[in-house]
mmCIF file of C-alpha atoms in Angstrom:
data_model
loop_
_atom_site.group_PDB
_atom_site.id
_atom_site.type_symbol
_atom_site.label_atom_id
_atom_site.label_comp_id
_atom_site.label_asym_id
_atom_site.label_seq_id
_atom_site.Cartn_x
_atom_site.Cartn_y
_atom_site.Cartn_z
ATOM 1 C CA MET A 1 -20.508 18.983 17.248
ATOM 2 C CA ALA A 2 -19.431 22.358 14.839
ATOM 3 C CA SER A 3 -16.891 22.791 17.946
ATOM 4 C CA GLU A 4 -14.915 19.623 17.643
ATOM 5 C CA LEU A 5 -14.199 20.223 13.437
ATOM 6 C CA SER A 6 -11.025 21.694 11.336
ATOM 7 C CA PRO A 7 -11.788 24.906 9.893
ATOM 8 C CA ILE A 8 -11.248 23.622 6.413
ATOM 9 C CA ASP A 9 -13.685 20.478 7.841
ATOM 10 C CA ARG A 10 -16.740 22.545 9.124
ATOM 11 C CA ALA A 11 -16.183 24.212 5.613
ATOM 12 C CA LYS A 12 -16.181 20.852 3.657
ATOM 13 C CA PHE A 13 -19.072 19.525 5.633
ATOM 14 C CA LEU A 14 -20.906 22.467 5.045
ATOM 15 C CA ALA A 15 -21.364 22.691 1.300
ATOM 16 C CA ALA A 16 -21.527 18.788 1.462
ATOM 17 C CA LYS A 17 -25.011 19.135 4.158
ATOM 18 C CA GLN A 18 -26.454 21.426 2.251
ATOM 19 C CA ALA A 19 -26.329 19.694 -1.239
ATOM 20 C CA THR A 20 -28.456 16.931 0.181
ATOM 21 C CA GLU A 21 -31.116 19.762 -0.040
ATOM 22 C CA TYR A 22 -30.890 18.517 -3.866
ATOM 23 C CA VAL A 23 -31.238 15.029 -2.507
ATOM 24 C CA GLU A 24 -34.490 13.160 -2.769
ATOM 25 C CA THR A 25 -36.390 9.745 -2.619
ATOM 26 C CA GLY A 26 -36.041 7.658 -5.555
ATOM 27 C CA MET A 27 -33.558 9.435 -6.900
ATOM 28 C CA LYS A 28 -30.489 7.959 -8.676
ATOM 29 C CA VAL A 29 -27.704 10.009 -7.460
ATOM 30 C CA GLY A 30 -23.630 9.897 -8.514
ATOM 31 C CA LEU A 31 -21.728 9.765 -5.113
ATOM 32 C CA GLY A 32 -17.954 11.973 -6.030
ATOM 33 C CA THR A 33 -14.693 11.229 -5.072
ATOM 34 C CA GLY A 34 -11.982 12.978 -2.017
ATOM 35 C CA SER A 35 -12.647 14.111 0.882
ATOM 36 C CA THR A 36 -15.091 16.680 0.553
ATOM 37 C CA ALA A 37 -17.543 14.340 -1.115
ATOM 38 C CA ALA A 38 -17.000 11.545 1.612
ATOM 39 C CA TRP A 39 -19.308 13.806 3.988
ATOM 40 C CA LEU A 40 -21.361 14.432 1.463
ATOM 41 C CA VAL A 41 -21.198 10.153 1.381
ATOM 42 C CA GLN A 42 -21.521 10.190 5.023
ATOM 43 C CA CYS A 43 -24.779 12.874 5.206
ATOM 44 C CA LEU A 44 -26.941 10.871 2.655
ATOM 45 C CA GLY A 45 -26.085 7.477 4.781
ATOM 46 C CA GLU A 46 -27.400 9.270 8.154
ATOM 47 C CA MET A 47 -30.887 10.543 6.774
ATOM 48 C CA VAL A 48 -30.918 6.697 4.775
ATOM 49 C CA ARG A 49 -30.245 4.870 8.359
ATOM 50 C CA GLU A 50 -32.686 7.996 10.488
ATOM 51 C CA GLU A 51 -34.527 9.321 7.825
ATOM 52 C CA GLY A 52 -35.885 7.087 6.612
ATOM 53 C CA LEU A 53 -34.454 8.525 2.450
ATOM 54 C CA LYS A 54 -34.153 5.668 0.114
ATOM 55 C CA ILE A 55 -31.832 6.413 -2.444
ATOM 56 C CA LYS A 56 -29.763 4.433 -4.871
ATOM 57 C CA GLY A 57 -26.049 5.184 -5.400
ATOM 58 C CA VAL A 58 -23.696 4.803 -8.514
ATOM 59 C CA PRO A 59 -20.445 5.311 -6.618
ATOM 60 C CA THR A 60 -17.429 7.129 -9.256
ATOM 61 C CA SER A 61 -14.556 5.237 -7.174
ATOM 62 C CA THR A 62 -14.209 1.522 -4.616
ATOM 63 C CA ARG A 63 -13.436 3.557 -2.204
ATOM 64 C CA THR A 64 -16.865 5.630 -2.847
ATOM 65 C CA ALA A 65 -18.480 2.528 -3.212
ATOM 66 C CA GLN A 66 -16.849 1.459 -0.030
ATOM 67 C CA LEU A 67 -17.940 4.294 2.312
ATOM 68 C CA ALA A 68 -21.605 4.536 0.735
ATOM 69 C CA ARG A 69 -21.965 0.251 1.443
ATOM 70 C CA LYS A 70 -20.493 2.133 5.170
ATOM 71 C CA VAL A 71 -23.106 3.390 5.581
ATOM 72 C CA GLY A 72 -25.619 1.834 4.633
ATOM 73 C CA ILE A 73 -26.213 3.851 1.314
ATOM 74 C CA GLU A 74 -27.676 1.196 -1.833
ATOM 75 C CA VAL A 75 -24.787 1.317 -4.081
ATOM 76 C CA ILE A 76 -25.876 0.502 -7.616
ATOM 77 C CA THR A 77 -24.020 0.145 -11.090
ATOM 78 C CA LEU A 78 -24.180 3.542 -13.892
ATOM 79 C CA ASP A 79 -24.560 0.816 -16.043
ATOM 80 C CA GLU A 80 -27.657 -0.430 -13.675
ATOM 81 C CA ALA A 81 -28.462 3.249 -13.306
ATOM 82 C CA LYS A 82 -29.357 3.749 -17.053
ATOM 83 C CA TRP A 83 -29.153 7.447 -16.055
ATOM 84 C CA LEU A 84 -28.891 9.479 -12.857
ATOM 85 C CA ASP A 85 -30.542 12.476 -10.910
ATOM 86 C CA VAL A 86 -28.375 14.173 -9.936
ATOM 87 C CA THR A 87 -24.032 13.456 -9.789
ATOM 88 C CA ILE A 88 -22.500 15.434 -5.926
ATOM 89 C CA ASP A 89 -18.837 15.549 -5.816
ATOM 90 C CA GLY A 90 -15.703 18.124 -4.664
ATOM 91 C CA THR A 91 -13.244 19.209 -7.110
ATOM 92 C CA ASP A 92 -9.643 20.760 -7.160
ATOM 93 C CA GLU A 93 -9.967 23.956 -8.472
ATOM 94 C CA TYR A 94 -12.569 25.616 -10.161
ATOM 95 C CA ASP A 95 -13.172 29.468 -12.290
ATOM 96 C CA SER A 96 -16.392 31.797 -12.558
ATOM 97 C CA ASP A 97 -17.779 29.634 -15.399
ATOM 98 C CA LEU A 98 -17.660 26.724 -13.399
ATOM 99 C CA THR A 99 -14.794 24.779 -15.227
ATOM 100 C CA LEU A 100 -13.540 22.550 -12.905
ATOM 101 C CA ILE A 101 -10.436 20.676 -12.629
ATOM 102 C CA LYS A 102 -10.719 16.964 -10.668
ATOM 103 C CA GLY A 103 -8.162 14.382 -10.418
ATOM 104 C CA GLY A 104 -6.334 14.827 -6.967
ATOM 105 C CA GLY A 105 -7.952 11.698 -6.627
ATOM 106 C CA GLY A 106 -7.052 9.662 -9.178
ATOM 107 C CA ALA A 107 -10.552 8.911 -9.756
ATOM 108 C CA HIS A 108 -11.127 11.550 -12.913
ATOM 109 C CA LEU A 109 -12.237 9.291 -15.366
ATOM 110 C CA GLN A 110 -15.024 8.029 -14.228
ATOM 111 C CA GLU A 111 -16.164 10.647 -11.810
ATOM 112 C CA LYS A 112 -16.715 12.166 -15.758
ATOM 113 C CA VAL A 113 -18.718 9.891 -16.832
ATOM 114 C CA VAL A 114 -20.458 9.324 -14.156
ATOM 115 C CA ALA A 115 -21.110 13.609 -13.715
ATOM 116 C CA THR A 116 -22.108 14.117 -17.782
ATOM 117 C CA ALA A 117 -24.741 10.351 -17.319
ATOM 118 C CA SER A 118 -26.426 13.224 -14.634
ATOM 119 C CA ASP A 119 -29.624 15.246 -15.128
ATOM 120 C CA ARG A 120 -27.136 17.780 -12.932
ATOM 121 C CA MET A 121 -24.176 17.872 -12.018
ATOM 122 C CA ILE A 122 -23.337 19.901 -8.053
ATOM 123 C CA VAL A 123 -19.848 20.453 -6.869
ATOM 124 C CA ILE A 124 -19.682 20.780 -3.027
ATOM 125 C CA ALA A 125 -16.078 23.042 -2.086
ATOM 126 C CA ASP A 126 -14.124 25.313 0.497
ATOM 127 C CA ALA A 127 -13.831 28.805 -0.775
ATOM 128 C CA SER A 128 -10.070 27.379 -1.437
ATOM 129 C CA LYS A 129 -10.959 25.280 -4.622
ATOM 130 C CA LYS A 130 -11.786 28.893 -6.585
ATOM 131 C CA VAL A 131 -9.347 31.370 -8.928
ATOM 132 C CA ASP A 132 -9.672 33.292 -11.449
ATOM 133 C CA THR A 133 -7.612 31.487 -13.654
ATOM 134 C CA LEU A 134 -7.349 27.645 -13.382
ATOM 135 C CA GLY A 135 -4.390 25.800 -13.887
ATOM 136 C CA ALA A 136 -2.244 26.478 -10.172
ATOM 137 C CA PHE A 137 -3.553 22.632 -9.445
ATOM 138 C CA PRO A 138 -1.749 20.208 -11.747
ATOM 139 C CA LEU A 139 -4.124 18.743 -14.281
ATOM 140 C CA PRO A 140 -4.702 14.621 -14.526
ATOM 141 C CA VAL A 141 -5.172 13.176 -17.738
ATOM 142 C CA GLU A 142 -5.662 9.631 -17.455
ATOM 143 C CA VAL A 143 -3.409 6.979 -19.924
ATOM 144 C CA ILE A 144 -3.551 3.560 -20.870
ATOM 145 C CA PRO A 145 0.292 1.621 -19.975
ATOM 146 C CA PHE A 146 0.910 0.658 -23.009
ATOM 147 C CA GLY A 147 2.951 2.604 -24.889
ATOM 148 C CA ALA A 148 2.513 5.709 -21.358
ATOM 149 C CA LYS A 149 6.409 6.627 -22.224
ATOM 150 C CA ILE A 150 5.226 7.724 -25.901
ATOM 151 C CA THR A 151 1.700 8.884 -25.046
ATOM 152 C CA LYS A 152 3.938 11.582 -22.350
ATOM 153 C CA LYS A 153 5.960 12.091 -25.077
ATOM 154 C CA LEU A 154 3.094 13.600 -27.026
ATOM 155 C CA ILE A 155 1.518 15.237 -23.914
ATOM 156 C CA GLU A 156 4.798 17.307 -23.784
ATOM 157 C CA GLU A 157 5.030 17.913 -27.754
ATOM 158 C CA THR A 158 1.430 19.109 -27.738
ATOM 159 C CA LEU A 159 1.428 22.060 -24.728
ATOM 160 C CA ILE A 160 3.781 23.652 -26.783
ATOM 161 C CA ASN A 161 1.230 25.397 -28.714
ATOM 162 C CA MET A 162 -1.140 25.086 -25.874
ATOM 163 C CA ASP A 163 -1.398 28.382 -23.763
ATOM 164 C CA VAL A 164 0.186 27.337 -20.822
ATOM 165 C CA LEU A 165 1.978 28.757 -18.399
ATOM 166 C CA GLY A 166 4.531 25.657 -17.405
ATOM 167 C CA ARG A 167 4.619 22.138 -19.528
ATOM 168 C CA GLU A 168 6.144 18.922 -16.969
ATOM 169 C CA VAL A 169 4.057 16.369 -17.403
ATOM 170 C CA THR A 170 4.986 14.099 -14.214
ATOM 171 C CA GLN A 171 4.137 10.190 -13.617
ATOM 172 C CA ARG A 172 1.909 9.598 -10.338
ATOM 173 C CA MET A 173 2.893 7.204 -8.325
ATOM 174 C CA ASN A 174 2.129 5.792 -5.120
ATOM 175 C CA GLY A 175 5.072 4.851 -3.113
ATOM 176 C CA ASP A 176 7.909 3.785 -5.121
ATOM 177 C CA VAL A 177 5.676 1.480 -8.098
ATOM 178 C CA PRO A 178 3.098 3.665 -10.637
ATOM 179 C CA PHE A 179 -0.258 4.932 -9.249
ATOM 180 C CA VAL A 180 -3.411 2.978 -11.111
ATOM 181 C CA SER A 181 -6.558 4.528 -11.103
ATOM 182 C CA ASP A 182 -9.330 1.552 -10.885
ATOM 183 C CA GLU A 183 -9.633 1.341 -14.473
ATOM 184 C CA GLY A 184 -6.144 -0.273 -14.449
ATOM 185 C CA ASN A 185 -4.403 3.129 -16.482
ATOM 186 C CA PHE A 186 -1.798 4.821 -15.088
ATOM 187 C CA ILE A 187 -2.402 9.240 -14.504
ATOM 188 C CA PHE A 188 0.632 11.817 -15.658
ATOM 189 C CA ASP A 189 -0.141 14.910 -13.668
ATOM 190 C CA LEU A 190 0.654 18.637 -15.930
ATOM 191 C CA HIS A 191 1.775 21.449 -14.151
ATOM 192 C CA LEU A 192 0.769 24.182 -16.322
ATOM 193 C CA LYS A 193 0.393 26.398 -13.750
ATOM 194 C CA ARG A 194 -1.778 28.824 -15.627
ATOM 195 C CA ILE A 195 -4.698 27.700 -18.534
ATOM 196 C CA GLY A 196 -5.760 30.669 -20.881
ATOM 197 C CA ASN A 197 -8.189 28.092 -22.716
ATOM 198 C CA PRO A 198 -9.639 24.666 -21.281
ATOM 199 C CA GLN A 199 -11.708 24.545 -23.946
ATOM 200 C CA GLN A 200 -8.361 23.951 -26.456
ATOM 201 C CA LEU A 201 -6.455 22.771 -24.266
ATOM 202 C CA SER A 202 -8.927 19.683 -23.719
ATOM 203 C CA LEU A 203 -9.705 18.652 -27.492
ATOM 204 C CA ALA A 204 -5.559 18.621 -27.245
ATOM 205 C CA LEU A 205 -5.330 16.531 -25.171
ATOM 206 C CA ASN A 206 -8.296 14.165 -26.085
ATOM 207 C CA GLN A 207 -6.633 13.694 -30.050
ATOM 208 C CA ILE A 208 -3.422 11.847 -28.557
ATOM 209 C CA PRO A 209 -4.094 7.980 -29.257
ATOM 210 C CA GLY A 210 -3.394 6.217 -25.384
ATOM 211 C CA LEU A 211 -4.620 9.407 -23.696
ATOM 212 C CA VAL A 212 -7.972 8.208 -22.093
ATOM 213 C CA GLU A 213 -9.613 11.331 -20.482
ATOM 214 C CA ASN A 214 -8.128 14.433 -18.730
ATOM 215 C CA GLY A 215 -9.560 16.209 -15.395
ATOM 216 C CA LEU A 216 -11.197 19.379 -16.860
ATOM 217 C CA PHE A 217 -14.527 19.677 -16.184
ATOM 218 C CA ILE A 218 -16.283 21.795 -19.267
ATOM 219 C CA ASP A 219 -20.304 22.443 -19.421
ATOM 220 C CA ILE A 220 -20.760 20.243 -16.673
ATOM 221 C CA CYS A 221 -21.566 21.750 -13.307
ATOM 222 C CA ASP A 222 -24.484 23.317 -12.697
ATOM 223 C CA VAL A 223 -24.279 24.305 -8.664
ATOM 224 C CA VAL A 224 -21.123 25.242 -6.411
ATOM 225 C CA ILE A 225 -21.923 25.172 -3.490
ATOM 226 C CA VAL A 226 -18.888 26.575 -1.732
ATOM 227 C CA GLY A 227 -18.191 26.089 2.508
ATOM 228 C CA HIS A 228 -16.806 28.243 4.717
ATOM 229 C CA ALA A 229 -15.926 27.707 8.614
ATOM 230 C CA ASP A 230 -17.784 30.556 10.137
ATOM 231 C CA GLY A 231 -21.835 28.191 9.234
ATOM 232 C CA ARG A 232 -22.031 30.545 5.543
ATOM 233 C CA VAL A 233 -22.360 28.336 2.379
ATOM 234 C CA ASP A 234 -22.394 30.162 -1.016
ATOM 235 C CA VAL A 235 -24.685 28.915 -3.035
ATOM 236 C CA ARG A 236 -24.494 29.340 -7.341
ATOM 237 C CA ASP A 237 -26.822 28.094 -9.728
ATOM 238 C CA ILE A 238 -25.269 28.325 -13.281
ATOM 239 C CA ASP A 239 -28.756 27.269 -14.682
ATOM 240 C CA LYS A 240 -30.925 29.989 -12.637
ATOM 241 C CA ASP A 241 -27.805 32.850 -13.071
ATOM 242 C CA SER A 242 -28.461 32.957 -9.947
ATOM 243 C CA ASP A 243 -26.832 33.123 -6.072
ATOM 244 C CA GLU A 244 -27.606 32.610 -2.792
ATOM 245 C CA VAL A 245 -26.055 32.705 1.446
ATOM 246 C CA VAL A 246 -27.558 30.228 3.647
ATOM 247 C CA ARG A 247 -26.698 30.100 6.803
ATOM 248 C CA PHE A 248 -26.171 27.539 9.863
ATOM 249 C CA ASP A 249 -25.616 28.096 13.678
ATOM 250 C CA LEU A 250 -22.834 26.644 14.849
ATOM 251 C CA ARG A 251 -22.751 26.693 18.157
ATOM 252 C CA ASP A 252 -20.763 24.586 20.984
ATOM 253 C CA ASP A 253 -23.778 22.524 21.871
ATOM 254 C CA ASP A 254 -24.791 22.230 17.895
ATOM 255 C CA ASN A 255 -24.205 18.346 17.662
ATOM 256 C CA ILE A 256 -24.816 18.295 13.581
ATOM 257 C CA PHE A 257 -22.017 16.970 13.582
ATOM 258 C CA ALA A 258 -23.097 13.422 15.387
ATOM 259 C CA ASP A 259 -22.623 9.884 13.954
ATOM 260 C CA LEU A 260 -20.386 10.905 10.992
ATOM 261 C CA ASP A 261 -16.375 9.813 12.623
ATOM 262 C CA ASP A 262 -18.772 6.697 13.180
#
């Protein structure tokens, strides 16, 4: 029931629930990674089981693939799909231009490849992800292990000439060992505090040898769906230049959350 979820989970769920309106039978759908995207996968799985929805999902990580299969979604590779109708994913930050920072889960490389191979990218989020200026959330970059220390030094030197407030670069760890992405690469987190020119920074970072991809998503996102704990959902469509407010009736006896934790 709605009352059993925390306010933040309720907001994430409502954003995910609204995003299912963009999915129709026969579609090939990119499935994002992270806590909000996991709600979306479970919502779609319920539609597959209960409503006969027929879709093919292209996951952006091994953990999303495992969840998708568990809830009954047919999983295929991006090469098998060739092109996607829509990708639905979460975000760590977004601004008024719908520029994103992604990669908190270490999957931004696959997420960006999948999103750019889609007709549309839908982002689902709670209200805390909206920022005036990007950069409070550390910007992830994926780096090949060979020469990683040199790549880190080149990143630090590049940041000197960028419009950022902080320049600390740290390697993401998994306990006592380096975090390794699904592609077998390391993740460095750039603690920039404020990013004044995301386009310039993205271009500069991706010119560094050994750096595979950064977590800035520029001109990729088409729609942002923001859930709120009170049942309100804000939908901003940058293509249509429109804003819409949807309201869910969250009565205590409403079982709209049924089966999501099974």
